[in-house]
Amino acid sequence: ALVFVYLAPLPLLAVGLGLGAKAGAVAGVSGFMVAGLIGGATSAGLYGLLNALPAALVVRQALMQRPTGPAGGVQWYPVGSILGWLTVLGAGIFLTAVLASRAVGEAGIEDSVSTYLDRAFMIMAPALGETERATVVARFTPLFPGFVVTSWLVMTVVNGALAQGLLVRMGRGLRPRTALAALKLPEWMSSLLVASAAVALLAPGELEYIGRNLVIILAVPFF
């Protein structure tokens, strides 16, 4: 089942990159509805946020093009910029979680993460004593949101590359293959990373926690 969890965006991306953005949107809405019928509103919301929304963003940007001169050539939207906007989406999801933790009256995002991990380890590792569990939670908490979003970003990128590669091999891709050597990130990605690092180094308390995890997220495209 875990394998299928990691491959969940693949059919959405394959449909969108092979048949167009409208077909991709239909696939995303269909998946959202099925997730809701089987798992309820929470499952539908998670599916939409973690699978359908990033797939729609990637497909929309990947199929953007503009003519380049009278010879009929086209210039496709840069892959590096697609990766940049996908990373910004991940950072936005993290910041939304920060605001949500405040809205529900929690002490802050770091305390919310710590409480969640404590409950999770109580279920996953019931043999751990209270002291050992507290030690493990303390080690995971500082970087946990960044690692979660990083995992999601890598999953989406891998599925996008798989979908595009399969479509190009079958002659069904709407966009030609892009060489990895041609990958170039937009300059504004560096500015976001430096700004987050400054917050992590200079800001106190919760702002430092937010900045640190944003650095982890925003560093993904560079590596």
Short mmCIF file of C-alpha atoms in Angstrom, two decimals:
data_model
loop_
_atom_site.label_atom_id
_atom_site.label_comp_id
_atom_site.label_asym_id
_atom_site.label_seq_id
_atom_site.Cartn_x
_atom_site.Cartn_y
_atom_site.Cartn_z
CA ALA A 1 0.00 0.00 0.00
CA LEU A 2 2.87 2.37 0.80
CA VAL A 3 4.21 1.97 -2.74
CA PHE A 4 0.89 3.14 -4.15
CA VAL A 5 0.90 6.10 -1.75
CA TYR A 6 4.17 7.30 -3.26
CA LEU A 7 2.90 6.70 -6.81
CA ALA A 8 -0.43 8.49 -6.23
CA PRO A 9 0.50 11.59 -8.31
CA LEU A 10 1.75 9.50 -11.26
CA PRO A 11 -1.58 8.91 -13.07
CA LEU A 12 -2.61 12.55 -12.59
CA LEU A 13 0.66 13.79 -14.06
CA ALA A 14 0.58 11.25 -16.90
CA VAL A 15 -2.95 12.25 -17.89
CA GLY A 16 -2.17 15.96 -17.72
CA LEU A 17 1.17 15.81 -19.55
CA GLY A 18 -0.23 13.42 -22.16
CA LEU A 19 -3.74 14.75 -22.75
CA GLY A 20 -3.63 18.35 -21.58
CA ALA A 21 -4.42 20.48 -18.54
CA LYS A 22 -8.21 20.02 -18.79
CA ALA A 23 -7.91 16.24 -18.80
CA GLY A 24 -5.49 16.51 -15.87
CA ALA A 25 -8.01 18.62 -13.97
CA VAL A 26 -10.74 16.03 -14.59
CA ALA A 27 -8.41 13.31 -13.28
CA GLY A 28 -7.62 15.36 -10.17
CA VAL A 29 -11.28 16.07 -9.41
CA SER A 30 -12.13 12.40 -9.97
CA GLY A 31 -9.41 11.31 -7.53
CA PHE A 32 -10.61 13.90 -5.01
CA MET A 33 -14.18 12.58 -5.20
CA VAL A 34 -13.15 8.92 -4.93
CA ALA A 35 -10.91 9.70 -1.94
CA GLY A 36 -13.86 11.46 -0.31
CA LEU A 37 -16.30 8.62 -0.98
CA ILE A 38 -13.91 6.00 0.43
CA GLY A 39 -12.13 7.87 3.21
CA GLY A 40 -14.28 10.88 4.03
CA ALA A 41 -13.63 14.61 3.96
CA THR A 42 -10.18 14.43 5.58
CA SER A 43 -8.89 11.92 3.02
CA ALA A 44 -10.32 14.01 0.18
CA GLY A 45 -8.69 17.15 1.52
CA LEU A 46 -5.29 15.48 1.93
CA TYR A 47 -5.51 13.94 -1.54
CA GLY A 48 -6.40 17.28 -3.08
CA LEU A 49 -3.65 19.17 -1.24
CA LEU A 50 -0.83 16.65 -1.58
CA ASN A 51 -1.58 15.10 -4.99
CA ALA A 52 -4.15 16.91 -7.13
CA LEU A 53 -2.99 20.48 -6.48
CA PRO A 54 0.75 19.94 -7.16
CA ALA A 55 -0.06 17.81 -10.22
CA ALA A 56 -2.28 20.59 -11.60
CA LEU A 57 0.47 23.16 -10.98
CA VAL A 58 3.15 21.06 -12.66
CA VAL A 59 0.97 20.27 -15.69
CA ARG A 60 -0.16 23.87 -16.16
CA GLN A 61 3.37 25.25 -16.06
CA ALA A 62 4.93 22.39 -18.05
CA LEU A 63 2.56 22.89 -20.99
CA MET A 64 3.07 26.65 -21.22
CA GLN A 65 4.94 27.70 -24.35
CA ARG A 66 5.56 30.70 -26.56
CA PRO A 67 6.63 31.03 -30.20
CA THR A 68 10.28 31.83 -30.92
CA GLY A 69 10.55 33.58 -34.28
CA PRO A 70 8.96 33.09 -37.69
CA ALA A 71 10.32 29.56 -38.17
CA GLY A 72 7.54 28.05 -36.06
CA GLY A 73 9.72 27.09 -33.08
CA VAL A 74 8.43 27.23 -29.52
CA GLN A 75 10.04 27.85 -26.15
CA TRP A 76 8.67 25.75 -23.31
CA TYR A 77 8.32 27.00 -19.75
CA PRO A 78 11.65 26.24 -18.00
CA VAL A 79 11.81 23.09 -15.88
CA GLY A 80 13.78 24.99 -13.24
CA SER A 81 10.95 27.47 -12.83
CA ILE A 82 8.43 24.63 -12.51
CA LEU A 83 10.58 23.19 -9.73
CA GLY A 84 10.81 26.62 -8.13
CA TRP A 85 7.03 27.14 -8.03
CA LEU A 86 6.48 23.62 -6.75
CA THR A 87 8.89 24.38 -3.90
CA VAL A 88 7.08 27.63 -3.16
CA LEU A 89 3.85 25.63 -2.95
CA GLY A 90 5.49 23.32 -0.40
CA ALA A 91 6.70 26.30 1.62
CA GLY A 92 3.20 27.77 1.42
CA ILE A 93 1.67 24.55 2.77
CA PHE A 94 4.11 24.65 5.70
CA LEU A 95 3.29 28.30 6.46
CA THR A 96 -0.42 27.49 6.25
CA ALA A 97 0.14 24.77 8.85
CA VAL A 98 1.87 27.37 11.05
CA LEU A 99 -1.14 29.69 10.81
CA ALA A 100 -3.55 26.80 11.39
CA SER A 101 -1.75 25.81 14.60
CA ARG A 102 -2.27 29.36 15.84
CA ALA A 103 -5.90 29.48 14.72
CA VAL A 104 -6.84 26.40 16.75
CA GLY A 105 -5.26 27.83 19.89
CA GLU A 106 -2.05 25.80 19.96
CA ALA A 107 1.03 27.26 21.65
CA GLY A 108 2.86 27.29 18.31
CA ILE A 109 3.98 25.12 15.44
CA GLU A 110 6.96 23.63 17.31
CA ASP A 111 4.79 22.59 20.25
CA SER A 112 2.18 21.21 17.85
CA VAL A 113 4.83 19.11 16.07
CA SER A 114 6.21 17.86 19.38
CA THR A 115 2.74 16.85 20.61
CA TYR A 116 1.96 15.10 17.32
CA LEU A 117 5.24 13.15 17.34
CA ASP A 118 4.76 12.14 20.98
CA ARG A 119 1.33 10.69 20.18
CA ALA A 120 2.63 9.04 17.00
CA PHE A 121 5.50 7.29 18.79
CA MET A 122 3.15 6.14 21.54
CA ILE A 123 1.25 4.25 18.82
CA MET A 124 4.16 3.17 16.61
CA ALA A 125 6.62 2.29 19.37
CA PRO A 126 4.65 1.47 22.52
CA ALA A 127 7.65 -0.35 24.02
CA LEU A 128 9.56 2.91 24.36
CA GLY A 129 9.66 4.27 27.87
CA GLU A 130 8.58 7.83 28.57
CA THR A 131 12.18 9.07 28.83
CA GLU A 132 13.30 7.35 25.63
CA ARG A 133 10.24 8.60 23.76
CA ALA A 134 10.87 12.16 24.93
CA THR A 135 14.47 11.92 23.68
CA VAL A 136 13.40 10.68 20.24
CA VAL A 137 10.70 13.35 19.95
CA ALA A 138 13.19 16.07 20.93
CA ARG A 139 15.53 14.95 18.15
CA PHE A 140 12.85 14.80 15.45
CA THR A 141 10.93 17.97 16.32
CA PRO A 142 13.41 20.69 15.18
CA LEU A 143 13.48 19.55 11.53
CA PHE A 144 10.35 17.42 11.15
CA PRO A 145 8.18 19.82 9.05
CA GLY A 146 11.07 20.47 6.66
CA PHE A 147 11.72 16.76 6.20
CA VAL A 148 8.03 16.03 5.58
CA VAL A 149 7.72 18.72 2.88
CA THR A 150 11.07 17.65 1.39
CA SER A 151 9.81 14.07 1.09
CA TRP A 152 6.64 15.33 -0.59
CA LEU A 153 8.62 17.48 -3.03
CA VAL A 154 10.94 14.64 -4.00
CA MET A 155 7.93 12.34 -4.45
CA THR A 156 6.23 14.82 -6.77
CA VAL A 157 9.39 15.46 -8.79
CA VAL A 158 10.11 11.74 -9.21
CA ASN A 159 6.55 11.06 -10.33
CA GLY A 160 6.67 13.97 -12.77
CA ALA A 161 9.91 12.69 -14.28
CA LEU A 162 8.48 9.16 -14.52
CA ALA A 163 5.30 10.37 -16.19
CA GLN A 164 7.15 12.54 -18.70
CA GLY A 165 9.70 9.84 -19.46
CA LEU A 166 7.03 7.18 -20.08
CA LEU A 167 4.99 9.51 -22.28
CA VAL A 168 7.99 10.53 -24.40
CA ARG A 169 8.97 6.86 -24.87
CA MET A 170 5.45 6.02 -26.02
CA GLY A 171 5.30 9.05 -28.30
CA ARG A 172 2.37 10.52 -26.31
CA GLY A 173 4.10 13.43 -24.59
CA LEU A 174 2.86 16.93 -25.37
CA ARG A 175 6.19 18.37 -24.29
CA PRO A 176 9.60 17.13 -25.51
CA ARG A 177 12.14 15.67 -23.09
CA THR A 178 14.34 18.19 -21.27
CA ALA A 179 17.95 17.27 -20.48
CA LEU A 180 18.91 17.46 -16.81
CA ALA A 181 21.99 19.45 -17.81
CA ALA A 182 19.67 22.22 -19.04
CA LEU A 183 18.09 22.66 -15.60
CA LYS A 184 18.51 26.24 -14.39
CA LEU A 185 16.79 27.64 -11.34
CA PRO A 186 15.24 31.13 -11.39
CA GLU A 187 17.28 33.76 -9.54
CA TRP A 188 14.47 34.51 -7.08
CA MET A 189 14.93 31.03 -5.55
CA SER A 190 18.30 32.14 -4.18
CA SER A 191 16.73 35.25 -2.64
CA LEU A 192 14.08 33.17 -0.84
CA LEU A 193 16.69 30.76 0.48
CA VAL A 194 18.97 33.53 1.76
CA ALA A 195 16.04 35.35 3.39
CA SER A 196 14.92 32.17 5.17
CA ALA A 197 18.48 31.49 6.33
CA ALA A 198 18.69 35.02 7.75
CA VAL A 199 15.48 34.46 9.71
CA ALA A 200 16.78 31.11 10.99
CA LEU A 201 20.04 32.67 12.16
CA LEU A 202 18.79 35.97 13.57
CA ALA A 203 15.15 35.62 14.62
CA PRO A 204 14.15 34.40 18.10
CA GLY A 205 11.78 31.64 19.20
CA GLU A 206 9.17 30.37 16.78
CA LEU A 207 10.42 32.55 13.92
CA GLU A 208 13.78 30.80 14.14
CA TYR A 209 11.98 27.42 13.96
CA ILE A 210 9.99 28.53 10.92
CA GLY A 211 13.07 29.92 9.18
CA ARG A 212 15.09 26.75 9.82
CA ASN A 213 12.47 24.50 8.26
CA LEU A 214 11.94 26.88 5.35
CA VAL A 215 15.67 26.62 4.61
CA ILE A 216 15.36 22.83 4.38
CA ILE A 217 12.39 23.12 2.02
CA LEU A 218 13.82 25.86 -0.19
CA ALA A 219 17.18 24.10 -0.49
CA VAL A 220 15.64 21.09 -2.25
CA PRO A 221 15.85 22.50 -5.83
CA PHE A 222 19.56 23.27 -5.36
CA PHE A 223 20.37 19.65 -4.51
#
